[in-house]
Amino acid sequence: MFNRTRRLRQSQIMRDLVKNIDFSMDNLVYPLFIEEGKGIKKEIPSMLGQYRFSIDMLKDELKELKELGIKSLLLFGIPEKKDCMGTEAYNENGIIQKAIKYIKKDFPNFLIITDVCLCEYTSHGHCGVLRGNELLNDETLVLLQKIALSHVKAGADIVAPSDMMDGRVKAIREILDENDYINTPIMSYSVKYASAYYGPFREAADSAPVFGDRKSYQMDFRNSVEFMSEIENDIQEGADILMIKPGLPYLDVVRAISDKVSKPIAIYSVSGEYSMIKAASMNGWIDEKKIVIENIYAMRRAGADIIITYHAKDIAKWLKEGIR
């Protein structure tokens, strides 16, 4: 006698009955690129369907997101001016600070997560303070504190440091607590690999480094053990949510972490993942809807509680159509 596992796959109702993985719009976060200036709604060439918006052009987009049931946003800023210290990143009247205030005033029900980093704001494109070609860890922490505090003062609900400096979660937790923001969570980019999957994002956010790369601070994908040290450090330093980035190529890491920690786990399905699907779909090589939904289930199955995805708007529409 052999085991007839197909018995529980005979109909959609049967399959729905026994499934143990699901997701809803509550699990998804939608990234938005906010550019300083006016009258800007500019499609990103390498990320079809994604745009850079000036604040005055956000209203229609936010109305659509609200109607689709998207509740959480991750904001990235593109300033008009950059300098070697990324001063616009912690300017209280900077692009992200103004965007937060606008969204909280006119669309108060959105949960706002802000990216805390310097790469979009520095003239050299690196994620911190430089001395020659060397990125200085501890000097950068001071600026990250300023960025996080300015975001929270503007109304951000969660801050998400993506720089990969050692000790940044502790530094940010300390500055927030000192200023009575003890209840503001930190979503740390705990495990962020030096990845080729970020290519389209760097066009979207004007954040490509002018020289060199980020391999001295982002993680080496050839190493299969150091991710747990990063996770343990961030937990000890006070991270409330742990993020893994990129998404699909690192589901083994998500699974390993979710098996060992109890904190919520986020996964960032990054620009390269999005753009490859869009390109393959345009060429008729894949069924975009089915691929995206399958990928989301894969991330949930691996242990992700939160999925940051550029597909969130499309997914919301497909769910309304009954596609699962």
PDB file of N, CA, C and O in Angstrom, residues 281-320:
ATOM      1  N   SER A 281       7.254  39.111 -18.122  1.00  0.00           N
ATOM      2  CA  SER A 281       5.824  39.152 -18.406  1.00  0.00           C
ATOM      3  C   SER A 281       5.544  39.907 -19.704  1.00  0.00           C
ATOM      4  O   SER A 281       4.728  39.471 -20.527  1.00  0.00           O
ATOM      5  N   MET A 282       6.231  41.025 -19.894  1.00  0.00           N
ATOM      6  CA  MET A 282       6.034  41.815 -21.118  1.00  0.00           C
ATOM      7  C   MET A 282       6.401  41.020 -22.365  1.00  0.00           C
ATOM      8  O   MET A 282       5.821  41.220 -23.435  1.00  0.00           O
ATOM      9  N   ASN A 283       7.367  40.113 -22.218  1.00  0.00           N
ATOM     10  CA  ASN A 283       7.780  39.285 -23.346  1.00  0.00           C
ATOM     11  C   ASN A 283       6.918  38.035 -23.510  1.00  0.00           C
ATOM     12  O   ASN A 283       7.160  37.223 -24.405  1.00  0.00           O
ATOM     13  N   GLY A 284       5.931  37.871 -22.618  1.00  0.00           N
ATOM     14  CA  GLY A 284       5.042  36.726 -22.716  1.00  0.00           C
ATOM     15  C   GLY A 284       5.651  35.418 -22.250  1.00  0.00           C
ATOM     16  O   GLY A 284       5.140  34.343 -22.558  1.00  0.00           O
ATOM     17  N   TRP A 285       6.734  35.501 -21.478  1.00  0.00           N
ATOM     18  CA  TRP A 285       7.431  34.293 -21.050  1.00  0.00           C
ATOM     19  C   TRP A 285       6.836  33.694 -19.778  1.00  0.00           C
ATOM     20  O   TRP A 285       7.028  32.510 -19.503  1.00  0.00           O
ATOM     21  N   ILE A 286       6.163  34.515 -18.973  1.00  0.00           N
ATOM     22  CA  ILE A 286       5.569  34.031 -17.717  1.00  0.00           C
ATOM     23  C   ILE A 286       4.191  34.651 -17.544  1.00  0.00           C
ATOM     24  O   ILE A 286       3.854  35.650 -18.181  1.00  0.00           O
ATOM     25  N   ASP A 287       3.404  34.058 -16.653  1.00  0.00           N
ATOM     26  CA  ASP A 287       2.130  34.622 -16.225  1.00  0.00           C
ATOM     27  C   ASP A 287       2.422  35.449 -14.971  1.00  0.00           C
ATOM     28  O   ASP A 287       2.685  34.905 -13.898  1.00  0.00           O
ATOM     29  N   GLU A 288       2.420  36.764 -15.126  1.00  0.00           N
ATOM     30  CA  GLU A 288       2.846  37.642 -14.030  1.00  0.00           C
ATOM     31  C   GLU A 288       2.038  37.419 -12.756  1.00  0.00           C
ATOM     32  O   GLU A 288       2.599  37.315 -11.658  1.00  0.00           O
ATOM     33  N   LYS A 289       0.723  37.352 -12.879  1.00  0.00           N
ATOM     34  CA  LYS A 289      -0.115  37.186 -11.698  1.00  0.00           C
ATOM     35  C   LYS A 289       0.256  35.927 -10.925  1.00  0.00           C
ATOM     36  O   LYS A 289       0.452  35.952  -9.706  1.00  0.00           O
ATOM     37  N   LYS A 290       0.350  34.824 -11.646  1.00  0.00           N
ATOM     38  CA  LYS A 290       0.611  33.549 -10.983  1.00  0.00           C
ATOM     39  C   LYS A 290       2.006  33.510 -10.365  1.00  0.00           C
ATOM     40  O   LYS A 290       2.200  32.978  -9.270  1.00  0.00           O
ATOM     41  N   ILE A 291       2.986  34.084 -11.069  1.00  0.00           N
ATOM     42  CA  ILE A 291       4.357  34.101 -10.547  1.00  0.00           C
ATOM     43  C   ILE A 291       4.435  34.923  -9.266  1.00  0.00           C
ATOM     44  O   ILE A 291       5.042  34.514  -8.269  1.00  0.00           O
ATOM     45  N   VAL A 292       3.844  36.108  -9.276  1.00  0.00           N
ATOM     46  CA  VAL A 292       3.922  36.995  -8.111  1.00  0.00           C
ATOM     47  C   VAL A 292       3.243  36.370  -6.902  1.00  0.00           C
ATOM     48  O   VAL A 292       3.801  36.358  -5.796  1.00  0.00           O
ATOM     49  N   ILE A 293       2.041  35.827  -7.099  1.00  0.00           N
ATOM     50  CA  ILE A 293       1.331  35.201  -5.986  1.00  0.00           C
ATOM     51  C   ILE A 293       2.125  34.005  -5.446  1.00  0.00           C
ATOM     52  O   ILE A 293       2.255  33.810  -4.227  1.00  0.00           O
ATOM     53  N   GLU A 294       2.701  33.219  -6.341  1.00  0.00           N
ATOM     54  CA  GLU A 294       3.513  32.077  -5.909  1.00  0.00           C
ATOM     55  C   GLU A 294       4.713  32.546  -5.095  1.00  0.00           C
ATOM     56  O   GLU A 294       5.061  31.942  -4.064  1.00  0.00           O
ATOM     57  N   ASN A 295       5.340  33.630  -5.531  1.00  0.00           N
ATOM     58  CA  ASN A 295       6.486  34.159  -4.793  1.00  0.00           C
ATOM     59  C   ASN A 295       6.100  34.651  -3.397  1.00  0.00           C
ATOM     60  O   ASN A 295       6.841  34.452  -2.428  1.00  0.00           O
ATOM     61  N   ILE A 296       4.943  35.310  -3.308  1.00  0.00           N
ATOM     62  CA  ILE A 296       4.498  35.802  -2.004  1.00  0.00           C
ATOM     63  C   ILE A 296       4.257  34.626  -1.053  1.00  0.00           C
ATOM     64  O   ILE A 296       4.663  34.663   0.120  1.00  0.00           O
ATOM     65  N   TYR A 297       3.634  33.589  -1.560  1.00  0.00           N
ATOM     66  CA  TYR A 297       3.428  32.399  -0.718  1.00  0.00           C
ATOM     67  C   TYR A 297       4.761  31.771  -0.318  1.00  0.00           C
ATOM     68  O   TYR A 297       4.919  31.269   0.796  1.00  0.00           O
ATOM     69  N   ALA A 298       5.736  31.789  -1.213  1.00  0.00           N
ATOM     70  CA  ALA A 298       7.054  31.241  -0.884  1.00  0.00           C
ATOM     71  C   ALA A 298       7.689  32.017   0.268  1.00  0.00           C
ATOM     72  O   ALA A 298       8.281  31.423   1.183  1.00  0.00           O
ATOM     73  N   MET A 299       7.556  33.323   0.238  1.00  0.00           N
ATOM     74  CA  MET A 299       8.118  34.157   1.303  1.00  0.00           C
ATOM     75  C   MET A 299       7.397  33.919   2.625  1.00  0.00           C
ATOM     76  O   MET A 299       8.031  33.827   3.689  1.00  0.00           O
ATOM     77  N   ARG A 300       6.087  33.806   2.559  1.00  0.00           N
ATOM     78  CA  ARG A 300       5.317  33.512   3.776  1.00  0.00           C
ATOM     79  C   ARG A 300       5.667  32.124   4.305  1.00  0.00           C
ATOM     80  O   ARG A 300       5.827  31.927   5.511  1.00  0.00           O
ATOM     81  N   ARG A 301       5.801  31.158   3.409  1.00  0.00           N
ATOM     82  CA  ARG A 301       6.130  29.792   3.814  1.00  0.00           C
ATOM     83  C   ARG A 301       7.504  29.727   4.488  1.00  0.00           C
ATOM     84  O   ARG A 301       7.724  28.951   5.415  1.00  0.00           O
ATOM     85  N   ALA A 302       8.418  30.565   4.026  1.00  0.00           N
ATOM     86  CA  ALA A 302       9.759  30.599   4.610  1.00  0.00           C
ATOM     87  C   ALA A 302       9.764  31.223   5.998  1.00  0.00           C
ATOM     88  O   ALA A 302      10.721  31.019   6.750  1.00  0.00           O
ATOM     89  N   GLY A 303       8.711  31.991   6.326  1.00  0.00           N
ATOM     90  CA  GLY A 303       8.619  32.559   7.666  1.00  0.00           C
ATOM     91  C   GLY A 303       8.476  34.056   7.729  1.00  0.00           C
ATOM     92  O   GLY A 303       8.504  34.641   8.816  1.00  0.00           O
ATOM     93  N   ALA A 304       8.305  34.733   6.584  1.00  0.00           N
ATOM     94  CA  ALA A 304       8.164  36.187   6.579  1.00  0.00           C
ATOM     95  C   ALA A 304       6.780  36.595   7.062  1.00  0.00           C
ATOM     96  O   ALA A 304       5.763  36.112   6.552  1.00  0.00           O
ATOM     97  N   ASP A 305       6.740  37.495   8.033  1.00  0.00           N
ATOM     98  CA  ASP A 305       5.477  38.057   8.513  1.00  0.00           C
ATOM     99  C   ASP A 305       5.085  39.294   7.708  1.00  0.00           C
ATOM    100  O   ASP A 305       3.910  39.575   7.511  1.00  0.00           O
ATOM    101  N   ILE A 306       6.090  40.028   7.253  1.00  0.00           N
ATOM    102  CA  ILE A 306       5.904  41.293   6.541  1.00  0.00           C
ATOM    103  C   ILE A 306       6.658  41.193   5.217  1.00  0.00           C
ATOM    104  O   ILE A 306       7.812  40.747   5.194  1.00  0.00           O
ATOM    105  N   ILE A 307       6.001  41.601   4.131  1.00  0.00           N
ATOM    106  CA  ILE A 307       6.644  41.553   2.822  1.00  0.00           C
ATOM    107  C   ILE A 307       6.588  42.941   2.207  1.00  0.00           C
ATOM    108  O   ILE A 307       5.508  43.486   1.959  1.00  0.00           O
ATOM    109  N   ILE A 308       7.768  43.507   1.974  1.00  0.00           N
ATOM    110  CA  ILE A 308       7.869  44.799   1.300  1.00  0.00           C
ATOM    111  C   ILE A 308       7.987  44.500  -0.189  1.00  0.00           C
ATOM    112  O   ILE A 308       8.922  43.829  -0.627  1.00  0.00           O
ATOM    113  N   THR A 309       7.019  44.982  -0.969  1.00  0.00           N
ATOM    114  CA  THR A 309       6.979  44.597  -2.381  1.00  0.00           C
ATOM    115  C   THR A 309       6.423  45.701  -3.261  1.00  0.00           C
ATOM    116  O   THR A 309       5.411  46.338  -2.925  1.00  0.00           O
ATOM    117  N   TYR A 310       7.068  45.911  -4.405  1.00  0.00           N
ATOM    118  CA  TYR A 310       6.579  46.847  -5.415  1.00  0.00           C
ATOM    119  C   TYR A 310       5.358  46.302  -6.136  1.00  0.00           C
ATOM    120  O   TYR A 310       4.688  47.047  -6.866  1.00  0.00           O
ATOM    121  N   HIS A 311       5.062  45.038  -5.940  1.00  0.00           N
ATOM    122  CA  HIS A 311       3.883  44.420  -6.554  1.00  0.00           C
ATOM    123  C   HIS A 311       2.604  44.656  -5.734  1.00  0.00           C
ATOM    124  O   HIS A 311       1.545  44.157  -6.118  1.00  0.00           O
ATOM    125  N   ALA A 312       2.686  45.365  -4.621  1.00  0.00           N
ATOM    126  CA  ALA A 312       1.546  45.437  -3.696  1.00  0.00           C
ATOM    127  C   ALA A 312       0.270  45.959  -4.372  1.00  0.00           C
ATOM    128  O   ALA A 312      -0.821  45.442  -4.123  1.00  0.00           O
ATOM    129  N   LYS A 313       0.392  46.969  -5.221  1.00  0.00           N
ATOM    130  CA  LYS A 313      -0.803  47.487  -5.889  1.00  0.00           C
ATOM    131  C   LYS A 313      -1.425  46.431  -6.798  1.00  0.00           C
ATOM    132  O   LYS A 313      -2.657  46.242  -6.802  1.00  0.00           O
ATOM    133  N   ASP A 314      -0.593  45.756  -7.567  1.00  0.00           N
ATOM    134  CA  ASP A 314      -1.104  44.702  -8.447  1.00  0.00           C
ATOM    135  C   ASP A 314      -1.734  43.575  -7.633  1.00  0.00           C
ATOM    136  O   ASP A 314      -2.806  43.066  -7.992  1.00  0.00           O
ATOM    137  N   ILE A 315      -1.081  43.191  -6.563  1.00  0.00           N
ATOM    138  CA  ILE A 315      -1.608  42.107  -5.726  1.00  0.00           C
ATOM    139  C   ILE A 315      -2.974  42.476  -5.175  1.00  0.00           C
ATOM    140  O   ILE A 315      -3.899  41.647  -5.162  1.00  0.00           O
ATOM    141  N   ALA A 316      -3.134  43.720  -4.736  1.00  0.00           N
ATOM    142  CA  ALA A 316      -4.422  44.168  -4.203  1.00  0.00           C
ATOM    143  C   ALA A 316      -5.524  44.027  -5.245  1.00  0.00           C
ATOM    144  O   ALA A 316      -6.637  43.570  -4.948  1.00  0.00           O
ATOM    145  N   LYS A 317      -5.210  44.374  -6.490  1.00  0.00           N
ATOM    146  CA  LYS A 317      -6.199  44.256  -7.565  1.00  0.00           C
ATOM    147  C   LYS A 317      -6.508  42.789  -7.858  1.00  0.00           C
ATOM    148  O   LYS A 317      -7.667  42.416  -8.069  1.00  0.00           O
ATOM    149  N   TRP A 318      -5.481  41.963  -7.859  1.00  0.00           N
ATOM    150  CA  TRP A 318      -5.689  40.540  -8.152  1.00  0.00           C
ATOM    151  C   TRP A 318      -6.498  39.861  -7.052  1.00  0.00           C
ATOM    152  O   TRP A 318      -7.333  39.000  -7.336  1.00  0.00           O
ATOM    153  N   LEU A 319      -6.251  40.246  -5.814  1.00  0.00           N
ATOM    154  CA  LEU A 319      -7.023  39.653  -4.712  1.00  0.00           C
ATOM    155  C   LEU A 319      -8.502  40.013  -4.820  1.00  0.00           C
ATOM    156  O   LEU A 319      -9.371  39.210  -4.509  1.00  0.00           O
ATOM    157  N   LYS A 320      -8.772  41.229  -5.259  1.00  0.00           N
ATOM    158  CA  LYS A 320     -10.164  41.642  -5.464  1.00  0.00           C
ATOM    159  C   LYS A 320     -10.830  40.833  -6.572  1.00  0.00           C
ATOM    160  O   LYS A 320     -12.037  40.631  -6.585  1.00  0.00           O
TER     161      LYS A 320
END
